[in-house]
Every structure is written in structure tokens, then in C-alpha cells.
Amino acid sequence: YDAELRYVDETLGQFLDYLQEKGLFDKAIIVFLSDHGESLGEHGEATHGYFIYQSTLHVPLIIHWPEGASPFPVRVTEPASLLDVAPTILQFVGISPPPHFQGKDLIESPDSKTPRFPREVYGESQYAHNHYRCSALRSLRYGRYKYIEAPKPELYDLDQDPHELNNLYRNQKALARLLHERLLSLLGRPPTPH
């Protein structure tokens, strides 16, 4: 794992050096992200793929904007989805995203007066289902809360419990039910009977 990280670091360094040498760095949009994290033992998972805890879902998203671009925040703490990356870049270069794109532009207009609501961020893992016939796992994050649809549902307050160790499902069933219904809606499924 450490060797892989060193390789990625070295390769990215060479790429950025090349852009600097050719005078392209200040003109470039550079997007750095990962498709998944690694559990490294959290929740009993040694790598990634089985579970959908933050250790595998929380990944870097770093965007270098071209020189002269509007001033964007240096750091954004609001959760985003990887589905949001392509619409964000397209909007930046003045191209409307195709209507079938599910992601949303991450750039808020500086003169926007509309309050922004927390984004819904969907996550899933089909690995255990596809390989071991176990249940697929799905999650929905809304603001500080994350609901995991599993044989034993889970609900976490990520502000208070970023490592997802204290399942609030039994004590916060109304909130869990609301997020469960929203998750079904995103999947195009009818609500479950009460």
C-alpha cells in the first residue's frame, strides 16, 4: 500500500512538473480525486468493497483552477459526490451538463442569495452481493447524518461520530425512516408501508 502511494505521488509530481515546464500549469484545470478509500482495519475490513463506511467513501477531491478564475473557496467541507465532478467542470468551461447527468455543479455563484441545503450523497457497495450473495449495501448522507440500508440498518451523526462507531438507529427511528424513504425515492422505488 505504501509503495502504491509513493508511485502515485511520484507520477503526479512528474505530471505537475511537466505542466510547469511547458507553461501550462497556470492555464490548466486539474482535478485530483480517488474512486474509493481504504478501511485499513476499521470496522473489521482490511481493504475496501464490502462496507460503505466513511473510511472507504470519504475521498480527496482537489481542484486547481486556472489563473484568473473567479475566487473559489480554498476549502469546502460540505459533502459532495463524484457524480458532481463532471457537471462542475462543464459548468466552469461554459458547457451545460447533459440532462441525464445525475450530479450537480459544486460551484455556488458568489452573488447567489438562495440558501444552500445540504446535498444528498448516495453510496453503495454491490461487492458482497455479487461475490457472496449477501445483501447489497446502500447509504444516503444528508448533512451530518448518514443512513445505511443493510440487514440491520444503521444511522450515524458524522459530526459527533466521524468513525461511525455509535449506531443511532434505535434512538432516532423517525430520522432513519425519513432517510430510508428518501433513499427509496432516489432509487425509483415506492415507499415502504408503515
mmCIF file of C-alpha atoms in Angstrom:
data_model
loop_
_atom_site.group_PDB
_atom_site.id
_atom_site.type_symbol
_atom_site.label_atom_id
_atom_site.label_comp_id
_atom_site.label_asym_id
_atom_site.label_seq_id
_atom_site.Cartn_x
_atom_site.Cartn_y
_atom_site.Cartn_z
ATOM 1 C CA TYR A 1 0.000 0.000 0.000
ATOM 2 C CA ASP A 2 2.784 2.426 0.908
ATOM 3 C CA ALA A 3 4.579 1.585 -2.360
ATOM 4 C CA GLU A 4 1.422 2.376 -4.325
ATOM 5 C CA LEU A 5 1.133 5.749 -2.599
ATOM 6 C CA ARG A 6 4.784 6.551 -3.346
ATOM 7 C CA TYR A 7 4.247 5.623 -7.015
ATOM 8 C CA VAL A 8 1.157 7.853 -7.316
ATOM 9 C CA ASP A 9 2.987 10.715 -5.573
ATOM 10 C CA GLU A 10 5.982 10.390 -7.898
ATOM 11 C CA THR A 11 3.843 10.148 -11.045
ATOM 12 C CA LEU A 12 1.724 13.161 -10.094
ATOM 13 C CA GLY A 13 4.875 15.113 -9.296
ATOM 14 C CA GLN A 14 6.266 14.371 -12.755
ATOM 15 C CA PHE A 15 2.992 15.398 -14.392
ATOM 16 C CA LEU A 16 2.816 18.688 -12.476
ATOM 17 C CA ASP A 17 6.486 19.403 -13.204
ATOM 18 C CA TYR A 18 5.799 18.845 -16.917
ATOM 19 C CA LEU A 19 2.880 21.298 -16.843
ATOM 20 C CA GLN A 20 5.107 23.886 -15.104
ATOM 21 C CA GLU A 21 7.958 23.396 -17.598
ATOM 22 C CA LYS A 22 5.605 23.855 -20.578
ATOM 23 C CA GLY A 23 3.913 26.924 -19.069
ATOM 24 C CA LEU A 24 0.568 25.125 -18.839
ATOM 25 C CA PHE A 25 0.092 24.837 -15.081
ATOM 26 C CA ASP A 26 -1.464 28.287 -14.573
ATOM 27 C CA LYS A 27 -3.848 27.715 -17.513
ATOM 28 C CA ALA A 28 -4.984 24.230 -16.502
ATOM 29 C CA ILE A 29 -7.949 22.820 -14.647
ATOM 30 C CA ILE A 30 -6.505 19.921 -12.698
ATOM 31 C CA VAL A 31 -8.835 17.564 -10.847
ATOM 32 C CA PHE A 32 -7.394 15.099 -8.365
ATOM 33 C CA LEU A 33 -9.704 12.523 -6.812
ATOM 34 C CA SER A 34 -9.990 8.892 -5.865
ATOM 35 C CA ASP A 35 -12.761 6.416 -6.574
ATOM 36 C CA HIS A 36 -12.541 4.851 -3.107
ATOM 37 C CA GLY A 37 -10.688 4.941 0.177
ATOM 38 C CA GLU A 38 -9.246 2.075 2.198
ATOM 39 C CA SER A 39 -10.539 0.773 5.506
ATOM 40 C CA LEU A 40 -7.164 -0.441 6.775
ATOM 41 C CA GLY A 41 -8.870 -2.381 9.574
ATOM 42 C CA GLU A 42 -11.732 -0.049 10.509
ATOM 43 C CA HIS A 43 -14.951 -1.987 11.096
ATOM 44 C CA GLY A 44 -13.003 -5.222 10.559
ATOM 45 C CA GLU A 45 -12.427 -4.572 6.840
ATOM 46 C CA ALA A 46 -8.843 -4.780 5.636
ATOM 47 C CA THR A 47 -9.272 -3.065 2.243
ATOM 48 C CA HIS A 48 -12.442 -1.763 0.552
ATOM 49 C CA GLY A 49 -15.521 -3.042 -1.217
ATOM 50 C CA TYR A 50 -17.571 -4.804 1.415
ATOM 51 C CA PHE A 51 -18.764 -1.936 3.592
ATOM 52 C CA ILE A 52 -19.740 1.659 2.946
ATOM 53 C CA TYR A 53 -18.371 3.444 5.966
ATOM 54 C CA GLN A 54 -16.610 6.780 5.600
ATOM 55 C CA SER A 55 -13.190 5.114 5.568
ATOM 56 C CA THR A 56 -13.961 3.934 2.036
ATOM 57 C CA LEU A 57 -16.387 6.647 0.881
ATOM 58 C CA HIS A 58 -14.565 9.784 2.030
ATOM 59 C CA VAL A 59 -12.003 10.518 -0.682
ATOM 60 C CA PRO A 60 -9.997 13.577 -1.714
ATOM 61 C CA LEU A 61 -11.351 15.973 -4.297
ATOM 62 C CA ILE A 62 -8.831 18.675 -5.119
ATOM 63 C CA ILE A 63 -9.407 21.118 -7.961
ATOM 64 C CA HIS A 64 -6.742 23.506 -9.245
ATOM 65 C CA TRP A 65 -8.477 26.290 -11.147
ATOM 66 C CA PRO A 66 -6.750 28.237 -13.929
ATOM 67 C CA GLU A 67 -5.161 31.552 -13.046
ATOM 68 C CA GLY A 68 -7.682 34.379 -13.187
ATOM 69 C CA ALA A 69 -10.694 32.160 -12.478
ATOM 70 C CA SER A 70 -13.272 33.533 -10.067
ATOM 71 C CA PRO A 71 -12.167 33.250 -6.468
ATOM 72 C CA PHE A 72 -13.408 29.925 -5.156
ATOM 73 C CA PRO A 73 -13.296 28.827 -1.541
ATOM 74 C CA VAL A 74 -9.955 27.308 -0.568
ATOM 75 C CA ARG A 75 -11.665 24.511 1.332
ATOM 76 C CA VAL A 76 -15.221 23.208 1.224
ATOM 77 C CA THR A 77 -16.410 20.923 3.994
ATOM 78 C CA GLU A 78 -19.825 20.151 2.518
ATOM 79 C CA PRO A 79 -20.038 16.553 1.269
ATOM 80 C CA ALA A 80 -20.114 16.029 -2.465
ATOM 81 C CA SER A 81 -20.459 13.090 -4.786
ATOM 82 C CA LEU A 82 -18.063 12.026 -7.508
ATOM 83 C CA LEU A 83 -21.103 12.418 -9.771
ATOM 84 C CA ASP A 84 -20.754 16.173 -9.163
ATOM 85 C CA VAL A 85 -17.266 16.464 -10.689
ATOM 86 C CA ALA A 86 -18.170 16.356 -14.402
ATOM 87 C CA PRO A 87 -21.082 18.846 -14.138
ATOM 88 C CA THR A 88 -18.844 21.208 -12.153
ATOM 89 C CA ILE A 89 -16.100 21.195 -14.788
ATOM 90 C CA LEU A 90 -18.587 21.517 -17.654
ATOM 91 C CA GLN A 91 -20.303 24.497 -15.986
ATOM 92 C CA PHE A 92 -16.921 26.124 -15.389
ATOM 93 C CA VAL A 93 -15.991 25.943 -19.087
ATOM 94 C CA GLY A 94 -19.447 27.160 -20.125
ATOM 95 C CA ILE A 95 -20.997 23.907 -21.291
ATOM 96 C CA SER A 96 -24.360 22.849 -19.899
ATOM 97 C CA PRO A 97 -24.235 19.334 -18.490
ATOM 98 C CA PRO A 98 -26.389 16.803 -20.372
ATOM 99 C CA PRO A 99 -29.831 16.375 -18.788
ATOM 100 C CA HIS A 100 -29.140 12.726 -17.921
ATOM 101 C CA PHE A 101 -26.247 13.685 -15.607
ATOM 102 C CA GLN A 102 -27.221 12.971 -12.014
ATOM 103 C CA GLY A 103 -24.584 15.150 -10.373
ATOM 104 C CA LYS A 104 -24.860 18.851 -9.587
ATOM 105 C CA ASP A 105 -22.488 21.758 -10.102
ATOM 106 C CA LEU A 106 -20.434 22.244 -6.924
ATOM 107 C CA ILE A 107 -19.665 25.893 -7.640
ATOM 108 C CA GLU A 108 -22.055 28.302 -5.980
ATOM 109 C CA SER A 109 -22.365 31.629 -7.686
ATOM 110 C CA PRO A 110 -20.797 34.325 -5.462
ATOM 111 C CA ASP A 111 -23.893 36.518 -5.879
ATOM 112 C CA SER A 112 -26.354 33.706 -5.114
ATOM 113 C CA LYS A 113 -28.865 34.740 -2.459
ATOM 114 C CA THR A 114 -30.533 31.337 -2.298
ATOM 115 C CA PRO A 115 -29.582 29.400 0.831
ATOM 116 C CA ARG A 116 -27.946 26.104 0.042
ATOM 117 C CA PHE A 117 -29.411 22.984 1.565
ATOM 118 C CA PRO A 118 -27.199 20.021 2.416
ATOM 119 C CA ARG A 119 -26.513 17.779 -0.548
ATOM 120 C CA GLU A 120 -27.767 14.238 -0.598
ATOM 121 C CA VAL A 121 -24.850 11.915 -1.227
ATOM 122 C CA TYR A 122 -25.655 8.353 -2.252
ATOM 123 C CA GLY A 123 -23.270 5.444 -1.785
ATOM 124 C CA GLU A 124 -23.452 1.736 -2.467
ATOM 125 C CA SER A 125 -21.486 -1.468 -2.492
ATOM 126 C CA GLN A 126 -22.578 -4.430 -4.561
ATOM 127 C CA TYR A 127 -19.368 -6.390 -3.942
ATOM 128 C CA ALA A 128 -20.588 -8.739 -1.202
ATOM 129 C CA HIS A 129 -23.865 -9.246 -3.079
ATOM 130 C CA ASN A 130 -22.182 -10.032 -6.398
ATOM 131 C CA HIS A 131 -19.490 -12.320 -4.972
ATOM 132 C CA TYR A 132 -21.045 -13.891 -1.880
ATOM 133 C CA ARG A 133 -24.815 -13.462 -2.374
ATOM 134 C CA CYS A 134 -25.009 -11.206 0.704
ATOM 135 C CA SER A 135 -27.131 -8.089 0.825
ATOM 136 C CA ALA A 136 -26.098 -5.100 -1.219
ATOM 137 C CA LEU A 137 -25.388 -2.052 0.920
ATOM 138 C CA ARG A 138 -26.702 1.429 0.175
ATOM 139 C CA SER A 139 -26.297 4.682 2.045
ATOM 140 C CA LEU A 140 -27.624 8.190 1.975
ATOM 141 C CA ARG A 141 -25.828 11.080 3.589
ATOM 142 C CA TYR A 142 -27.726 14.274 4.251
ATOM 143 C CA GLY A 143 -25.757 16.923 6.069
ATOM 144 C CA ARG A 144 -24.292 15.454 9.223
ATOM 145 C CA TYR A 145 -26.381 12.268 9.135
ATOM 146 C CA LYS A 146 -25.713 9.072 7.253
ATOM 147 C CA TYR A 147 -28.189 6.236 6.897
ATOM 148 C CA ILE A 148 -27.011 2.780 5.797
ATOM 149 C CA GLU A 149 -29.589 0.417 4.350
ATOM 150 C CA ALA A 150 -28.412 -3.022 5.473
ATOM 151 C CA PRO A 151 -29.995 -6.136 7.021
ATOM 152 C CA LYS A 152 -29.502 -4.247 10.311
ATOM 153 C CA PRO A 153 -29.993 -0.567 9.380
ATOM 154 C CA GLU A 154 -27.508 1.987 10.683
ATOM 155 C CA LEU A 155 -27.678 5.720 11.313
ATOM 156 C CA TYR A 156 -24.728 7.925 12.259
ATOM 157 C CA ASP A 157 -24.178 11.544 13.196
ATOM 158 C CA LEU A 158 -20.880 12.120 11.397
ATOM 159 C CA ASP A 159 -20.219 15.407 13.205
ATOM 160 C CA GLN A 160 -20.314 13.678 16.594
ATOM 161 C CA ASP A 161 -19.143 10.222 15.447
ATOM 162 C CA PRO A 162 -16.895 10.504 12.351
ATOM 163 C CA HIS A 163 -15.678 6.901 12.718
ATOM 164 C CA GLU A 164 -19.255 5.531 12.721
ATOM 165 C CA LEU A 165 -18.988 3.637 15.976
ATOM 166 C CA ASN A 166 -22.317 4.615 17.611
ATOM 167 C CA ASN A 167 -25.341 3.397 15.628
ATOM 168 C CA LEU A 168 -28.225 5.800 16.397
ATOM 169 C CA TYR A 169 -30.851 3.788 14.529
ATOM 170 C CA ARG A 170 -32.794 2.588 17.591
ATOM 171 C CA ASN A 171 -32.869 6.040 19.208
ATOM 172 C CA GLN A 172 -33.546 8.064 16.043
ATOM 173 C CA LYS A 173 -36.010 5.879 14.131
ATOM 174 C CA ALA A 174 -38.016 8.821 12.743
ATOM 175 C CA LEU A 175 -34.920 10.355 11.156
ATOM 176 C CA ALA A 176 -33.758 6.939 9.922
ATOM 177 C CA ARG A 177 -37.181 6.315 8.371
ATOM 178 C CA LEU A 178 -37.110 9.703 6.629
ATOM 179 C CA LEU A 179 -33.664 8.987 5.136
ATOM 180 C CA HIS A 180 -34.754 5.438 4.227
ATOM 181 C CA GLU A 181 -37.762 6.808 2.309
ATOM 182 C CA ARG A 182 -35.584 9.390 0.551
ATOM 183 C CA LEU A 183 -33.139 6.641 -0.415
ATOM 184 C CA LEU A 184 -36.001 4.592 -1.906
ATOM 185 C CA SER A 185 -37.151 7.658 -3.808
ATOM 186 C CA LEU A 186 -33.673 8.189 -5.285
ATOM 187 C CA LEU A 187 -33.683 4.558 -6.411
ATOM 188 C CA GLY A 188 -37.125 4.986 -8.003
ATOM 189 C CA ARG A 189 -38.794 2.585 -5.582
ATOM 190 C CA PRO A 190 -42.145 3.083 -3.873
ATOM 191 C CA PRO A 191 -42.246 3.982 -0.173
ATOM 192 C CA THR A 192 -42.467 1.098 2.257
ATOM 193 C CA PRO A 193 -45.675 0.677 4.261
ATOM 194 C CA HIS A 194 -45.504 1.797 7.899
#
